[in-house]
XYZ file of C-alpha atoms in Angstrom:
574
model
C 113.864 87.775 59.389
C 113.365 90.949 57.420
C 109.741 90.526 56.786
C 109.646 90.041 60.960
C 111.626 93.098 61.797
C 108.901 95.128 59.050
C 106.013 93.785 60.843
C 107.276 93.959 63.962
C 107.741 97.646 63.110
C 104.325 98.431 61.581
C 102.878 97.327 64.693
C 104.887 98.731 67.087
C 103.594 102.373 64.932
C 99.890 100.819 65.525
C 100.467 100.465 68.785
C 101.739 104.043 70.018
C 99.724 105.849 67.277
C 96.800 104.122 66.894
C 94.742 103.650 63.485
C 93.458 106.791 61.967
C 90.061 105.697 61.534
C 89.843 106.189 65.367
C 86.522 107.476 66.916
C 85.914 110.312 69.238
C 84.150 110.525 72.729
C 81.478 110.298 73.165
C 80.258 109.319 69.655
C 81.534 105.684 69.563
C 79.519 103.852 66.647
C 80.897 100.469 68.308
C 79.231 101.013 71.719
C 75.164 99.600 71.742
C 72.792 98.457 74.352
C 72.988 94.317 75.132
C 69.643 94.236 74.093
C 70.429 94.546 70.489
C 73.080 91.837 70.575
C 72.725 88.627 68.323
C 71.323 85.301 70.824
C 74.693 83.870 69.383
C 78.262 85.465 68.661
C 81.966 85.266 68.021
C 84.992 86.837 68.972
C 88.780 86.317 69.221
C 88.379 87.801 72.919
C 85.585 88.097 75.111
C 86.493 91.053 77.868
C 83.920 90.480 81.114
C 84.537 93.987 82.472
C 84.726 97.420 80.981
C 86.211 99.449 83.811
C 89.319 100.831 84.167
C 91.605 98.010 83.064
C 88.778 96.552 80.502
C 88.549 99.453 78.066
C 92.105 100.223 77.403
C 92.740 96.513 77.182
C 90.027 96.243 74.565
C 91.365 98.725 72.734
C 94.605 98.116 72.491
C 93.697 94.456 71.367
C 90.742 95.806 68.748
C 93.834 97.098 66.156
C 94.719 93.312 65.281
C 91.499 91.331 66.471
C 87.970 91.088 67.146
C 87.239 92.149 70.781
C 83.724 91.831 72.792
C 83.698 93.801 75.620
C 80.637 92.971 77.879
C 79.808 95.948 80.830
C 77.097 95.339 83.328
C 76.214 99.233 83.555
C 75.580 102.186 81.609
C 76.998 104.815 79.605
C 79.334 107.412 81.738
C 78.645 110.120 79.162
C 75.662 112.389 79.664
C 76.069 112.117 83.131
C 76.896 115.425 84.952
C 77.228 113.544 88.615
C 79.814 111.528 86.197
C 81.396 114.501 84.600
C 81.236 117.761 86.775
C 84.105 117.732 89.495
C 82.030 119.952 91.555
C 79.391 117.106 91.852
C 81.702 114.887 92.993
C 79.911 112.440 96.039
C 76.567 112.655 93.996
C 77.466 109.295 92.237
C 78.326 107.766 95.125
C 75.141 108.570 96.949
C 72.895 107.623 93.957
C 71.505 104.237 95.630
C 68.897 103.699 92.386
C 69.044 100.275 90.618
C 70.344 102.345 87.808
C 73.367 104.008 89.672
C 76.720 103.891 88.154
C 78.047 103.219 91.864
C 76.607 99.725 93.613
C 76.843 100.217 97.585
C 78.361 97.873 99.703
C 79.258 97.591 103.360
C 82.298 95.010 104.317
C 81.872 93.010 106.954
C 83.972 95.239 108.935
C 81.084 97.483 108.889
C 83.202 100.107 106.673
C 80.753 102.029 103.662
C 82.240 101.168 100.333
C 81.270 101.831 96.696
C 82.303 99.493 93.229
C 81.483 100.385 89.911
C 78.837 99.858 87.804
C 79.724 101.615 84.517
C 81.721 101.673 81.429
C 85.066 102.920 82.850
C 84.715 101.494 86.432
C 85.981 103.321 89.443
C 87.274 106.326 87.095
C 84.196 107.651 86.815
C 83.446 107.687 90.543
C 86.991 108.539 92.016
C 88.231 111.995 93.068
C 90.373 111.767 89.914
C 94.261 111.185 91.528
C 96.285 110.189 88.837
C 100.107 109.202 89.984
C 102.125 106.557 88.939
C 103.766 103.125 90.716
C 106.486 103.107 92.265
C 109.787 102.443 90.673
C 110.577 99.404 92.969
C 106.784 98.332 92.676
C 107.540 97.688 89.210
C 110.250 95.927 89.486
C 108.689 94.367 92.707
C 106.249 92.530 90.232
C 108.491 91.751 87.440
C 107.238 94.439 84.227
C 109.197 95.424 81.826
C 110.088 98.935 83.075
C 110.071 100.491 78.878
C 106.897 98.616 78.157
C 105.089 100.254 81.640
C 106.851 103.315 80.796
C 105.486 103.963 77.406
C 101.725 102.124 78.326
C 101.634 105.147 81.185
C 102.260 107.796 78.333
C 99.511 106.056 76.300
C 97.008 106.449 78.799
C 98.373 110.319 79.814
C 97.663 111.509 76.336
C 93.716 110.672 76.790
C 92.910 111.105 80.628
C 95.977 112.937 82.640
C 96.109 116.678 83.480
C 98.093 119.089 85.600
C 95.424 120.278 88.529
C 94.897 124.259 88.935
C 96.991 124.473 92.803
C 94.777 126.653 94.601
C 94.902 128.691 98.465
C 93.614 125.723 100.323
C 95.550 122.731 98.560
C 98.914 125.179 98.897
C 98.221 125.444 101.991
C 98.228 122.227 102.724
C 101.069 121.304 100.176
C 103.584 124.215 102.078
C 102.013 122.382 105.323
C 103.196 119.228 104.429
C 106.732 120.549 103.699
C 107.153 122.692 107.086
C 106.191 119.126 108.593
C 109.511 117.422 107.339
C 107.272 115.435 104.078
C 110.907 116.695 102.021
C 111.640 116.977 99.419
C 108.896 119.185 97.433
C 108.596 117.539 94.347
C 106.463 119.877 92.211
C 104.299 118.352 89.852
C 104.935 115.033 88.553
C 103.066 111.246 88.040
C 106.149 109.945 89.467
C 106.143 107.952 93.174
C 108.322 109.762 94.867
C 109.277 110.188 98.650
C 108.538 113.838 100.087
C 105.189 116.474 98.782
C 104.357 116.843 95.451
C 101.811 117.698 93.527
C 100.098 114.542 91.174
C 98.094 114.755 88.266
C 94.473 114.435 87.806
C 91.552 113.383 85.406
C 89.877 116.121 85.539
C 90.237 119.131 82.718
C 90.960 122.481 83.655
C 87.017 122.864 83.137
C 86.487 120.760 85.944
C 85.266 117.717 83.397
C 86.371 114.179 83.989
C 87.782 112.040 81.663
C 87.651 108.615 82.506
C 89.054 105.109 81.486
C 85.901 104.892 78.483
C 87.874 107.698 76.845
C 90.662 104.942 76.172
C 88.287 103.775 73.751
C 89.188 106.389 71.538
C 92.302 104.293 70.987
C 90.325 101.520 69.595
C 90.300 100.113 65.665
C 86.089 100.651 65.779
C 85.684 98.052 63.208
C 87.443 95.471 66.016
C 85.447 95.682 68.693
C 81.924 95.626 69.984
C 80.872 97.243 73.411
C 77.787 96.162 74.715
C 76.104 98.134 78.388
C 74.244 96.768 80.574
C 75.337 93.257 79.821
C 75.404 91.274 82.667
C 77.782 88.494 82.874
C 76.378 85.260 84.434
C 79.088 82.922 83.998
C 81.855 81.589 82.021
C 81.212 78.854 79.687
C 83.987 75.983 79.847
C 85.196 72.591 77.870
C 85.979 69.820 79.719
C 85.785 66.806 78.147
C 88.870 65.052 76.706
C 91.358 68.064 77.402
C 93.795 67.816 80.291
C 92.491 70.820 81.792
C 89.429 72.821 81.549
C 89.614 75.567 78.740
C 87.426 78.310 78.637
C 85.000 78.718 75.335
C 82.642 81.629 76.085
C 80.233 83.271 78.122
C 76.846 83.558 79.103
C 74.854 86.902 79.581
C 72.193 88.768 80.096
C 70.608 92.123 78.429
C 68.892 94.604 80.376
C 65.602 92.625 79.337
C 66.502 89.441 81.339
C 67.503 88.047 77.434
C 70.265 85.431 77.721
C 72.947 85.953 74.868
C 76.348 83.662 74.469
C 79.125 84.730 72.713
C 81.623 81.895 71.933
C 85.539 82.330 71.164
C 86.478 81.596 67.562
C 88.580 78.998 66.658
C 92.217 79.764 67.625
C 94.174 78.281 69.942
C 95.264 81.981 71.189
C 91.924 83.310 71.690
C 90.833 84.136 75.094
C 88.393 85.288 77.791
C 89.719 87.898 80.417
C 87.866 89.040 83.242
C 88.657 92.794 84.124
C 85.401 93.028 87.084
C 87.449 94.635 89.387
C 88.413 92.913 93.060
C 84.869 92.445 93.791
C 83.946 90.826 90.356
C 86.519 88.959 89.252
C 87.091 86.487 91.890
C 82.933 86.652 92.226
C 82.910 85.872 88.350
C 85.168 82.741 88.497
C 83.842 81.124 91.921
C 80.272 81.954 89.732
C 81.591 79.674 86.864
C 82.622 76.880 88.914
C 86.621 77.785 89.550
C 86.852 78.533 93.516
C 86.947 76.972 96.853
C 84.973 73.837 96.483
C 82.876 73.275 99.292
C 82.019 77.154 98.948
C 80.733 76.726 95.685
C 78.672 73.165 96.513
C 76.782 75.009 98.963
C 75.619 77.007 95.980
C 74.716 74.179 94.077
C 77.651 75.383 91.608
C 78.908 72.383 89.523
C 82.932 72.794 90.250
C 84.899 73.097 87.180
C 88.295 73.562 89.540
C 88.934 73.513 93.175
C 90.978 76.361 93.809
C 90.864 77.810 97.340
C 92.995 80.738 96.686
C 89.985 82.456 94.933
C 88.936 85.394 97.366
C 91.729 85.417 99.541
C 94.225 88.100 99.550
C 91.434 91.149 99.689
C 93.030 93.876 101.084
C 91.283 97.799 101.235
C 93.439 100.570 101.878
C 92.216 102.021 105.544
C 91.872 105.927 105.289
C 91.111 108.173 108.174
C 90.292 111.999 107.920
C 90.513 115.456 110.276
C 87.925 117.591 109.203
C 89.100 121.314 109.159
C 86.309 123.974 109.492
C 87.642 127.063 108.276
C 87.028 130.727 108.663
C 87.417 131.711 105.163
C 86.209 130.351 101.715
C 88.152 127.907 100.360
C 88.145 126.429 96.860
C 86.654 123.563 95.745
C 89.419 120.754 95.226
C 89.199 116.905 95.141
C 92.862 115.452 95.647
C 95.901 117.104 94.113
C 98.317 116.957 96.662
C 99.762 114.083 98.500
C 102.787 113.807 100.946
C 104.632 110.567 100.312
C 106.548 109.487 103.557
C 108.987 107.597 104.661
C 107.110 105.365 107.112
C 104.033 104.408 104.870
C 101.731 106.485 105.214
C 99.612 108.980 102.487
C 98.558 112.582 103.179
C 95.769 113.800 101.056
C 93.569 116.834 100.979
C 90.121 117.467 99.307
C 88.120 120.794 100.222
C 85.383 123.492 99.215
C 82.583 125.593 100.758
C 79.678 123.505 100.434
C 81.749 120.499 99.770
C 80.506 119.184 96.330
C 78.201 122.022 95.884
C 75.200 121.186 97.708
C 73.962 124.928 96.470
C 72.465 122.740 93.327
C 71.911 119.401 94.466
C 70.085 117.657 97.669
C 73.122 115.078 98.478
C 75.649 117.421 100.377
C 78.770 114.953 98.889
C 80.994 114.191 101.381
C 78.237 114.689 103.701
C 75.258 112.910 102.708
C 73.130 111.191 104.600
C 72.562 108.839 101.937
C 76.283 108.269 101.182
C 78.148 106.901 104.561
C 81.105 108.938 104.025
C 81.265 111.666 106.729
C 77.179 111.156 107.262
C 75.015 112.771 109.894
C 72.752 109.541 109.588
C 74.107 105.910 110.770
C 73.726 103.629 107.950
C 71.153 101.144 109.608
C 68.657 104.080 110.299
C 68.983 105.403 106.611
C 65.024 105.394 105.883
C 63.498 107.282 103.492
C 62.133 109.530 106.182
C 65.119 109.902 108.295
C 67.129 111.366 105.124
C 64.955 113.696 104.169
C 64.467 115.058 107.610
C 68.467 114.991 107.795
C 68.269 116.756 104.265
C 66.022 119.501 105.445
C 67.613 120.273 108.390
C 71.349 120.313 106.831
C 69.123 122.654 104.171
C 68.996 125.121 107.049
C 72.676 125.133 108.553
C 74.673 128.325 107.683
C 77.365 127.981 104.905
C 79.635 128.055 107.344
C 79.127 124.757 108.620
C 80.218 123.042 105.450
C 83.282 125.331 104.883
C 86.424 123.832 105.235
C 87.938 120.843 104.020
C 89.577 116.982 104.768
C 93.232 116.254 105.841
C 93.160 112.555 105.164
C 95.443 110.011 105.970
C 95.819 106.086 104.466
C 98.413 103.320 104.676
C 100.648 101.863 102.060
C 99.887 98.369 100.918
C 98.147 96.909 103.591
C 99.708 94.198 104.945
C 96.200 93.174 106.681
C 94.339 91.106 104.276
C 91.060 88.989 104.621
C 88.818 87.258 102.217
C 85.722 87.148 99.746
C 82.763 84.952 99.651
C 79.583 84.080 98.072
C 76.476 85.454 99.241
C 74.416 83.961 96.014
C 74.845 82.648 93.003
C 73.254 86.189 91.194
C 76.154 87.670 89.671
C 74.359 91.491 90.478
C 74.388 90.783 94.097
C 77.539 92.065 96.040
C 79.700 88.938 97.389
C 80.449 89.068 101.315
C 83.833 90.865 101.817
C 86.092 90.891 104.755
C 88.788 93.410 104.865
C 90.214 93.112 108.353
C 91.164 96.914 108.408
C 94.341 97.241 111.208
C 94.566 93.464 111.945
C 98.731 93.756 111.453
C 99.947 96.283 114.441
C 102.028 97.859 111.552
C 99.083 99.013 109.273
C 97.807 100.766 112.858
C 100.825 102.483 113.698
C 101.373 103.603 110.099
C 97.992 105.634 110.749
C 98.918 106.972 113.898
C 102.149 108.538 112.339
C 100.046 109.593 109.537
C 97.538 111.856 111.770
C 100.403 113.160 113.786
C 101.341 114.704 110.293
C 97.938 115.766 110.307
C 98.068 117.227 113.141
C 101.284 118.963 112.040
C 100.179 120.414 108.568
C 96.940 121.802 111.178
C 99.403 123.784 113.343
C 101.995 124.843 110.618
C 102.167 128.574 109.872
C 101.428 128.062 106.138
C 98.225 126.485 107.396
C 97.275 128.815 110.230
C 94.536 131.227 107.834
C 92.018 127.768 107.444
C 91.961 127.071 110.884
C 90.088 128.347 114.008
C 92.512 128.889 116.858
C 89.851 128.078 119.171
C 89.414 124.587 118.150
C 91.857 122.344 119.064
C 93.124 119.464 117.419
C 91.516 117.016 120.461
C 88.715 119.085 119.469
C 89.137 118.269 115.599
C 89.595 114.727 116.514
C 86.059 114.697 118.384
C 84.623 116.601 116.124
C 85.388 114.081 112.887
C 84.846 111.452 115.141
C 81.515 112.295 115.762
C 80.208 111.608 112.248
C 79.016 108.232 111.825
C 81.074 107.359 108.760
C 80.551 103.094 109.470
C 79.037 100.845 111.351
C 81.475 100.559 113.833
C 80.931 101.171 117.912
C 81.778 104.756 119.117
C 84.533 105.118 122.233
C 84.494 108.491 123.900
C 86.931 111.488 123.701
C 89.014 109.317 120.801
C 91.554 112.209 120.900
C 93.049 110.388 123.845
C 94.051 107.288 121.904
C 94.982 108.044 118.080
C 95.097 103.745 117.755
C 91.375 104.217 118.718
C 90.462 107.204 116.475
C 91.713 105.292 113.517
C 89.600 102.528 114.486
C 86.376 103.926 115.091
C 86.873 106.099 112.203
C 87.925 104.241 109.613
C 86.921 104.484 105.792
C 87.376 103.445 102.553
C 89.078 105.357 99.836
C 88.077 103.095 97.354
C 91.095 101.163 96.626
C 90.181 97.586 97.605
C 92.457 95.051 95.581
C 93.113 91.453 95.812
C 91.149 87.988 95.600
C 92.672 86.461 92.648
C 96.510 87.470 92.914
C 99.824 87.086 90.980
C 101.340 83.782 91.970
C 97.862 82.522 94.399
C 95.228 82.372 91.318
C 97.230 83.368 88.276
C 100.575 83.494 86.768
C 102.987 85.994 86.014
C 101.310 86.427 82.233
C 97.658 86.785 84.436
C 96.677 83.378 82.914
C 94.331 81.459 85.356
C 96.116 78.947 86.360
C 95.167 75.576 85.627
C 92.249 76.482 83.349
C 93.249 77.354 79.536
C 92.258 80.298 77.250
C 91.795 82.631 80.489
C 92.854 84.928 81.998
C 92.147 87.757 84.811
C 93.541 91.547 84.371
C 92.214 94.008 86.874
C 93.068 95.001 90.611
C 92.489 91.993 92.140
C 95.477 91.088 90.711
C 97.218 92.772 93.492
C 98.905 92.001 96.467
C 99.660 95.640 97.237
C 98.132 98.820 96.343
C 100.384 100.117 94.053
C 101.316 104.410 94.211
C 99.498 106.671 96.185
C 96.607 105.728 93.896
C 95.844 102.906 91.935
C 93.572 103.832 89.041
C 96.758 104.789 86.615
C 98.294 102.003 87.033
C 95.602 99.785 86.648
C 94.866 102.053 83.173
C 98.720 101.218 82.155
C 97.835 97.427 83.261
C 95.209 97.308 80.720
C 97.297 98.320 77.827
C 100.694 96.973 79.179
C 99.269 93.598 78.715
C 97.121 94.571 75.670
C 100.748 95.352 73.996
C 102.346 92.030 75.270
C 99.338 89.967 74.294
C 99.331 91.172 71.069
C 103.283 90.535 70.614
C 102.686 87.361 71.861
C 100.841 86.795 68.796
C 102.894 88.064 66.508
C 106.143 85.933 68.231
C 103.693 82.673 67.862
C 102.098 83.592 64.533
C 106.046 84.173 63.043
C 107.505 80.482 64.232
C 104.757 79.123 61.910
């Protein structure tokens, strides 16, 4: 007993102070290209994912064991469309094969982006950082101390207080004369009313991102390999009652197949952290999925289960554009209103939104991104954007002076579904969101822009707005853009139910496809196949916060911590 209660308390110092022999950003000795990796390898756990729940789950599980954690893009460091908050957009817009964002367009005909880099969306977000929920946690049955102290863990690498500027105070003392009460002031907590949250960006405008968790990590315990793409899982199933998962197959930048095999252990794992798009894409590409999905890819089925893909939810977000007759900073989200009806208000803003003074992509704007685009997506040649680029290259400042009031619904409660498109792990899987199917997600919009609309015609407001455009005018105006695929209607500002379905977006917080009680259990274990497991956002039933990508961050090393206890629980009986 007293030789548990010592070891129990050595690692709980490991844990929340990490090893000394820690390594700094970007200078990690453990992180190599895939091409230098052995044909064959061992680990006690093989991570397939190094986004934003991947690398603070590998570190937090390096300090006691030997971790592999396999990412299908590149380094994030070096990067200034990465790094620089006022290039925020240009990531987004890259298109290239080498891209740290991969394009993809739902079948609702809605632009979206995933990642393709070593700490996943965080390096392509606009860097909100604010906690779940009090009743989400307890909603999905964490230990409250544990999610608590995993939050503070992550905090201490990536989380900042934002610099509150004239336009986001604006909109903050907008929000309040609206009736979003109480003001909060600055805090990570969910909370009902305005606050201000935190952010991953520095108060030099640098992002820190998930890969920074890796500073956490024991560097003689794991191995991070880029651009290691993950073809499938590699499973036993002879004589065992169930499948059990033994290792994986991949692929260097090279084409080179590599395996790396789990050690002997009965507690060793593989956990897939590939995000909502990935994961579910990753198991139905090993042979775990719907059935007759995976037969008409010629997949050998390792285990029917149909509940793979379902669930996938994306958060609908709809935005006012605000031109305005005097500067205002540049600001990426630091604000939000939290209501009581379900609904998110969020600002971004800046004169030549993300600084199209030094770069050809215009952000927000670009014809090459979708988001708030003079180009429709289907005419997006090569020609048409540079003519679009040279003639946006000629508009007065003015034009791009202002900023975005945006709007999106808790949850959703609309859901759709995820599917094969082939069986190349690189390609993007069909997607179905089903944005507005419930009546509720709609009207939660629609009470959303009336805010809007509020915050618009508040005094606190009135210096950022023209007083000879109206909001029916705003309305028209945003509505204008062609930010999807989706059929126009005219003079929108008649119907908000209509404006938020012709202009709906993504805000990047898709979720769903292999969920908590559908395709794995309450410890994330697959269920019915052994030694695996799936930690990411597709976890998720519901979008949890304002903004998921902390709490996805305190996923990683919530169940890093409880894996590794766990362990020591098991390794003590003996």
């Amino acid at each position: 007993m007293e030789f548990g209660l010592i070891t129990a308390s050595l690692l709980a110092v490991v844990f929340f102070h990490g090893f000394c022999s820690s390594e700094k950003a970007p200078n990690y000795s453990f992180m190599h290209q895939a091409t230098t990796a052995p044909e064959t390898s061992y680990y006690d756990y093989i991570i397939i994912g190094g986004g934003t729940a991947g690398c603070p789950l590998a570190a937090t599980l390096s300090q006691n064991y030997s971790v592999l954690l396999l990412e299908r893009g590149g380094s994030p460091y070096g990067n200034p469309n990465i790094t620089n908050l006022s290039a925020f957009g240009s990531a987004l817009s890259d298109l290239s094969p080498t891209s740290p964002s991969q394009r993809f367009i739902s079948e609702d005909g809605v632009i979206n982006a995933r990642a393709r880099v070593l700490g996943g969306g965080s390096c392509l977000n606009a860097g909100f950082y604010s906690r779940a929920g009090t009743k989400y946690v307890n909603r999905v049955g964490w230990d409250g101390k544990l999610v608590n102290e995993s939050y503070i863990w992550v905090e201490n690498k990536v989380a900042f207080q934002p610099p509150v500027k004239q336009w986001q105070s604006a909109v903050r003392d907008g929000l309040v004369e609206s009736g979003v009460v109480p003001y909060n002031g600055f805090t990570y907590d969910h909370i009902n009313g305005t606050k201000v949250g935190g952010t991953i960006f520095d108060a030099n405008g640098s992002r820190h991102t998930a890969a920074d968790l890796l500073e956490y990590a024991n560097p003689s315990g794991v191995t991070v390999l880029l651009h290691a793409s993950v073809h499938k899982i590699l499973f036993n199933t002879k004589g065992v009652a169930r499948p059990v998962a033994r290792g994986v197959v991949f692929r260097d930048a090279l084409g080179k197949k590599h395996k790396a095999y789990l050690k002997k252990g009965e507690m060793n794992e593989v956990i897939v952290s590939s995000g909502a798009l990935g994961s579910p894409q990753m198991l139905m590409l090993s042979g775990v999925g719907p059935a007759a999905q995976l037969k008409a890819h010629n997949i050998t089925v390792v285990l029917d289960q149909p509940n793979i893909g379902q669930g996938m939810s994306d958060n609908p977000m709809n935005a006012i554009f605000v031109p305005s007759p005097v500067p205002v900073e540049v600001s990426l989200i630091q604000v939000v209103g939290i209501t009581h009806f379900g609904s998110y208000i969020e600002a971004a803003s800046g004169e030549n939104f993300a600084g199209h003074e030094t770069q050809s992509d215009y952000g927000m704007f670009s014809p090459k991104m979708g988001q708030l685009s003079t180009v429709p997506p289907k005419q997006r040649t090569p020609e048409a954007l540079e003519k679009a680029i040279n003639a946006m290259s000629e508009l007065d400042d003015a034009a791009f002076r202002g900023g975005f009031i945006i709007e999106k619904i808790m949850g959703p409660i609309s859901t759709g579904h995820l599917e094969l498109r082939t069986r190349n792990p690189n390609d993007n899987p069909s997607v179905t969101f089903n944005y507005f199917k419930q009546p509720e997600d709609l009207q939660r919009c629609v009470n959303g822009l009336k805010v809007i609309e509020n915050i618009i015609e508040s005094k606190s407001f009135s210096k950022f707005r023209y007083d000879t455009l109206s909001i029916p005018a705003l309305l028209n105006l945003t509505a204008s853009a062609p930010v999807n695929l989706l059929p126009r209607h005219d003079n929108v500002s008649v119907s908000l139910e209509q404006f938020c379905k012709d202009t709906v977006m993504t805000i990047w917080h898709y979720h769903g496809g292999c969920q908590v009680g559908r395709v794995v259990d309450q410890d994330y274990k697959v269920i019915g196949i052994g030694k695996l497991r799936v930690i990411d956002g597709s976890t998720f039933s519901y979008s949890p916060g304002t903004n998921p990508q902390a709490t996805v961050m305190m996923l990683g090393r919530y169940m890093g911590v409880r894996i590794l206890n766990e362990r020591l629980a098991k390794e003590e009986s003996y």
